[in-house]
Coordinates of C-alpha atoms in Angstrom, one line a residue:
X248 CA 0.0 0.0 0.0
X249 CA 1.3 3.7 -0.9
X250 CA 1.7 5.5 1.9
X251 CA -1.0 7.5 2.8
X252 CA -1.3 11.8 1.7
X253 CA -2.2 14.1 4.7
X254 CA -4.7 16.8 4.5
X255 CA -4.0 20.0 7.0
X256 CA -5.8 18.3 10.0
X257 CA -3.5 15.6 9.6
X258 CA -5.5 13.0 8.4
X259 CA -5.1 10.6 5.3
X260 CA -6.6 12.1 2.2
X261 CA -10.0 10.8 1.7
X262 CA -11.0 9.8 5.6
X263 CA -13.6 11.1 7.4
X264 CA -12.6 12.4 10.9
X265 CA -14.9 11.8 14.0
X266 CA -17.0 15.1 13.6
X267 CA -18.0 13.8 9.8
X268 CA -19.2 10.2 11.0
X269 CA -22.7 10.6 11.8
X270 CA -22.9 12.6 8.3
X271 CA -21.8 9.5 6.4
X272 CA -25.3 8.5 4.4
X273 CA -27.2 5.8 5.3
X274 CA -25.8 2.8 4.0
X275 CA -22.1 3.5 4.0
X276 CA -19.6 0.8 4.0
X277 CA -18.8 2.3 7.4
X278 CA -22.4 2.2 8.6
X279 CA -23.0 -1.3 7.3
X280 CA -19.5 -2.1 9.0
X281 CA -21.1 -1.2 12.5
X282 CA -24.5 -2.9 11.7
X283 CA -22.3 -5.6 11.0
X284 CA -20.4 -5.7 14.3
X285 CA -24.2 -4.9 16.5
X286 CA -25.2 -7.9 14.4
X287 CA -22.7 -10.6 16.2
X288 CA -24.1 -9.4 19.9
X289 CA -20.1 -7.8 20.5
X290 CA -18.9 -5.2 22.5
X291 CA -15.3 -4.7 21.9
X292 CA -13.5 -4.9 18.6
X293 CA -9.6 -6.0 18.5
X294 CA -7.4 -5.4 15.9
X295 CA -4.4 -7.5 14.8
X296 CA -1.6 -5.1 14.2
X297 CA 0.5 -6.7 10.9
X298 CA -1.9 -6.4 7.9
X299 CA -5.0 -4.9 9.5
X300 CA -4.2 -1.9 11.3
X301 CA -0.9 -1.6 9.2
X302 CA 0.1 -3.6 5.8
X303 CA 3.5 -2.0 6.2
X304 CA 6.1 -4.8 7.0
X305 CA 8.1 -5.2 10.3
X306 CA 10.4 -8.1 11.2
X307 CA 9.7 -10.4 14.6
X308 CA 12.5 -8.5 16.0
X309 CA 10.7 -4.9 15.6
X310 CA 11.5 -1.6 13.8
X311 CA 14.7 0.4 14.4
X312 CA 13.9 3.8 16.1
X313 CA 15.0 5.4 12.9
X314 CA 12.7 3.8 10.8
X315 CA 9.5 4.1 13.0
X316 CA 8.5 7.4 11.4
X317 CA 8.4 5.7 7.9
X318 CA 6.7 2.6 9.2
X319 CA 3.6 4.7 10.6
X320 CA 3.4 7.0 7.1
X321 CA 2.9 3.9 5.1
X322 CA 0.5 1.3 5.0
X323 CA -2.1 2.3 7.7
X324 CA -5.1 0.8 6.2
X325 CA -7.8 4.1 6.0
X326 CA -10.6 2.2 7.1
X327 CA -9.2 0.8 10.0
X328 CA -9.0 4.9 10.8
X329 CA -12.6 5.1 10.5
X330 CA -14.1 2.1 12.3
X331 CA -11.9 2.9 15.1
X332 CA -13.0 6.3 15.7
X333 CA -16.5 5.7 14.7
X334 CA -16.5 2.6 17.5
X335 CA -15.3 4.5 19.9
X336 CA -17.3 7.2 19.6
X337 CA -20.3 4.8 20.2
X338 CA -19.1 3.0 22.8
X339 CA -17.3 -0.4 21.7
X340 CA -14.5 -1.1 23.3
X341 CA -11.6 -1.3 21.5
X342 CA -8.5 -3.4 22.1
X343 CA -5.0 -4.2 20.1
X344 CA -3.0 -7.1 19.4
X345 CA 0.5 -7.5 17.6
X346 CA 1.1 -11.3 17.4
X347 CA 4.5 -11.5 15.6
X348 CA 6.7 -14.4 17.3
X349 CA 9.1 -12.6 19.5
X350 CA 12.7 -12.3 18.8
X351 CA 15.1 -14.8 20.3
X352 CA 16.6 -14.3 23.4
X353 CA 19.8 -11.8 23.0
X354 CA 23.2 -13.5 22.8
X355 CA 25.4 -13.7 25.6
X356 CA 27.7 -9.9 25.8
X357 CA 30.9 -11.0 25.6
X358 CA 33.4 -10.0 28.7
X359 CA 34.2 -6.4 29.0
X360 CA 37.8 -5.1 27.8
X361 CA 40.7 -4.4 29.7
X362 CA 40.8 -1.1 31.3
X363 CA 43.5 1.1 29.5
X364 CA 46.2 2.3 31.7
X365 CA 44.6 5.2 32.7
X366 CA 42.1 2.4 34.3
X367 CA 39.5 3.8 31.8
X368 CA 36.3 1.4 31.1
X369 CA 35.4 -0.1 27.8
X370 CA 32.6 0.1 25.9
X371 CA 29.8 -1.4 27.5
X372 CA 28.2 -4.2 25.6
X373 CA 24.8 -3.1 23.7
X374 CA 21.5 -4.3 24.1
X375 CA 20.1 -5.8 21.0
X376 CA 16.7 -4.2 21.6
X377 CA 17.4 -1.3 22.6
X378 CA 17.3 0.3 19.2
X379 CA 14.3 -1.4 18.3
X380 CA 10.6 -0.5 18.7
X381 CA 8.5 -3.6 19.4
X382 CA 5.0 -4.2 18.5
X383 CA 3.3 -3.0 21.2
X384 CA 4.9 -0.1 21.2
X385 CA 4.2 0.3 16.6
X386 CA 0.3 -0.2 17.7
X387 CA 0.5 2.5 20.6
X388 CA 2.3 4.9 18.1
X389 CA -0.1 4.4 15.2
X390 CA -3.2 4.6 17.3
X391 CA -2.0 8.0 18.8
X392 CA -0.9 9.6 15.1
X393 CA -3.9 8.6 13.1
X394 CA -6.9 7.9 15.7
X395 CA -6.1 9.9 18.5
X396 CA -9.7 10.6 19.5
X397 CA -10.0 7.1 19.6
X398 CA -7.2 6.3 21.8
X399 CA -8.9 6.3 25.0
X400 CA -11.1 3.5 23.8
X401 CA -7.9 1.4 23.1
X402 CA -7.3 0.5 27.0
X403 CA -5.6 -3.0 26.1
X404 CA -2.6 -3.5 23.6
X405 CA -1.2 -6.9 24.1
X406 CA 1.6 -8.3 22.5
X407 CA 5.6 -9.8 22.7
X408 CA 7.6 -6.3 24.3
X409 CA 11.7 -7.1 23.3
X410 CA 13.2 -9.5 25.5
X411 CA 9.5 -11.5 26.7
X412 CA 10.3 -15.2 26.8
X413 CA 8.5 -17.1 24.5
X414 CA 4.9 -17.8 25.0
X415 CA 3.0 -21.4 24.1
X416 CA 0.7 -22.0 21.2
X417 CA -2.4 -21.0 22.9
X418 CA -1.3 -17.6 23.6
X419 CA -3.8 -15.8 21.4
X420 CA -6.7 -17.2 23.2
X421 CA -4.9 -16.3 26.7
X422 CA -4.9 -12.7 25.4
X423 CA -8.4 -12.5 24.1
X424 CA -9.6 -14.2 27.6
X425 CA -7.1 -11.3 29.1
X426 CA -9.4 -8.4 26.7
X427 CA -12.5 -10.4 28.1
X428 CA -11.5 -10.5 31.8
X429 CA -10.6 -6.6 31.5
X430 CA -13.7 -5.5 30.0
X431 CA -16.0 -8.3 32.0
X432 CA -17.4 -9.3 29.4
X433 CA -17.7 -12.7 28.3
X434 CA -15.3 -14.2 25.1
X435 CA -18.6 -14.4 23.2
X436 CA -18.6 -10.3 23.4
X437 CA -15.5 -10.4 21.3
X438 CA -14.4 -9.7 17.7
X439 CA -10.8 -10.3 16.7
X440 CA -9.9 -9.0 13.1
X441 CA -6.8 -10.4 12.1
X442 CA -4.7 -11.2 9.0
X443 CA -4.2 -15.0 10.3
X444 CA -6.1 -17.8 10.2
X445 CA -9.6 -18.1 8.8
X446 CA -13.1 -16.2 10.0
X447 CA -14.5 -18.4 12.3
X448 CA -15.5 -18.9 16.3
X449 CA -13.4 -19.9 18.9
X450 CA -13.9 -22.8 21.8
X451 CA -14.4 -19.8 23.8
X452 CA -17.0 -18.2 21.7
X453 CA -15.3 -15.0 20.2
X454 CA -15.2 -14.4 16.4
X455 CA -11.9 -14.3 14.5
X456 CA -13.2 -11.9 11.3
X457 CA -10.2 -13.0 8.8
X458 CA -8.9 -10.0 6.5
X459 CA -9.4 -10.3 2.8
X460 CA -6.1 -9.2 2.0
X461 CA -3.2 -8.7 4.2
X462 CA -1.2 -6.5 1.6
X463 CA -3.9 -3.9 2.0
X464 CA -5.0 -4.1 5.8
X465 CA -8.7 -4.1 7.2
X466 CA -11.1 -3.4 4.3
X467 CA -15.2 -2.8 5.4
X468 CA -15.9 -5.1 2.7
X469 CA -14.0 -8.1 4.5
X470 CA -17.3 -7.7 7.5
X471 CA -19.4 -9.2 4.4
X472 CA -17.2 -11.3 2.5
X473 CA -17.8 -14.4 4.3
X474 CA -19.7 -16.0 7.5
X475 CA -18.7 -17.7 10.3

């Protein structure tokens, strides 16, 4: 996806901000989107970050500081803009996941050098991750540049932060039943939109909406495209 154009309020050419939403005619993709959502009985919405939120691509190790700027001016998917805001401003809760596999635990530093004569210290060895913004962190930043007014409504944002040991295979559904437990409200409240994995309903009852096409992120259209 092209990185999006910014009109004077800061917003990606062509999106609506929060003030326009209830203007949007009757029928809108974004209307239909939220009929969609009051149609499966849920209360709060997550978002995968990697191809729904963003399309723009990030390693399991992160994105250098340096290159964060660039990863949140490309491939933020418009319509995940709007349904966030227009959510939020009617009450759904929203919540974030970034489910990349988290980077491998950091090598062993090797032993510091010598001091000189002077008894001057070494360098001291570098963390691996310190240079690097983790997904957490990329969902945080992308929430507060392009939805701020919907930020609030983002309380959880769930992920691998640098340096977590690895978590087992069922860590998706520990962090949805987290989402659940913090909004009490049972799993059956939930939708996940994600990028992985096919639409369908969890043992524990929340919907996993699958997106369409990874390459371009959330799409309204991908609400109708198939049934669970």
């Amino acid at each position: 996806m092209l990185a999006l154009a910014q009109d004077p309020r800061g917003l990606p050419k062509g999106c609506a901000c929060l003030q326009e939403v209830p203007n949007l005619v009757q029928g809108s993709d974004l209307e239909r989107m939220i009929a969609w959502v009051h149609a499966q009985d849920a209360s709060v919405v997550v978002f995968d970050l990697d191809g729904v939120m963003s399309s723009a691509r990030r390693d399991d190790h992160g994105v250098p500081l340096q290159e964060v700027e660039g990863y949140l001016a490309r491939g933020v998917s418009e319509d995940f803009i709007q349904a966030a805001r227009a959510l939020s401003n009617r009450g759904f809760g929203l919540a974030a996941v970034a489910l990349a596999a988290p980077p491998p635990a950091p090598p062993v530093p090797p032993a510091p050098p010598a001091r000189g004569w002077r008894g001057a210290p070494g360098n001291a060895p570098r963390d691996p991750g310190a240079d690097l913004a983790a997904g957490p962190e990329l969902a945080r930043k992308l929430i507060a540049r392009w939805c701020p007014q919907a930020q609030p409504a983002f309380e959880v944002v769930l992920g691998y932060d640098l340096g977590e040991a690895p978590a087992g295979p069922g860590v998706l559904g520990q962090q949805m039943q987290r989402i659940a437990e913090h909004y009490r409200v049972p799993c059956g409240k939930l939708i996940l939109i994600s990028a992985r994995g096919r639409t369908a309903k969890s043992e524990d009852g929340w919907l996993r909406l699958a997106v369409t096409d990874p390459a371009e992120g959330f799409r309204f259209s991908d609400c109708f495209a198939t049934k669970p």
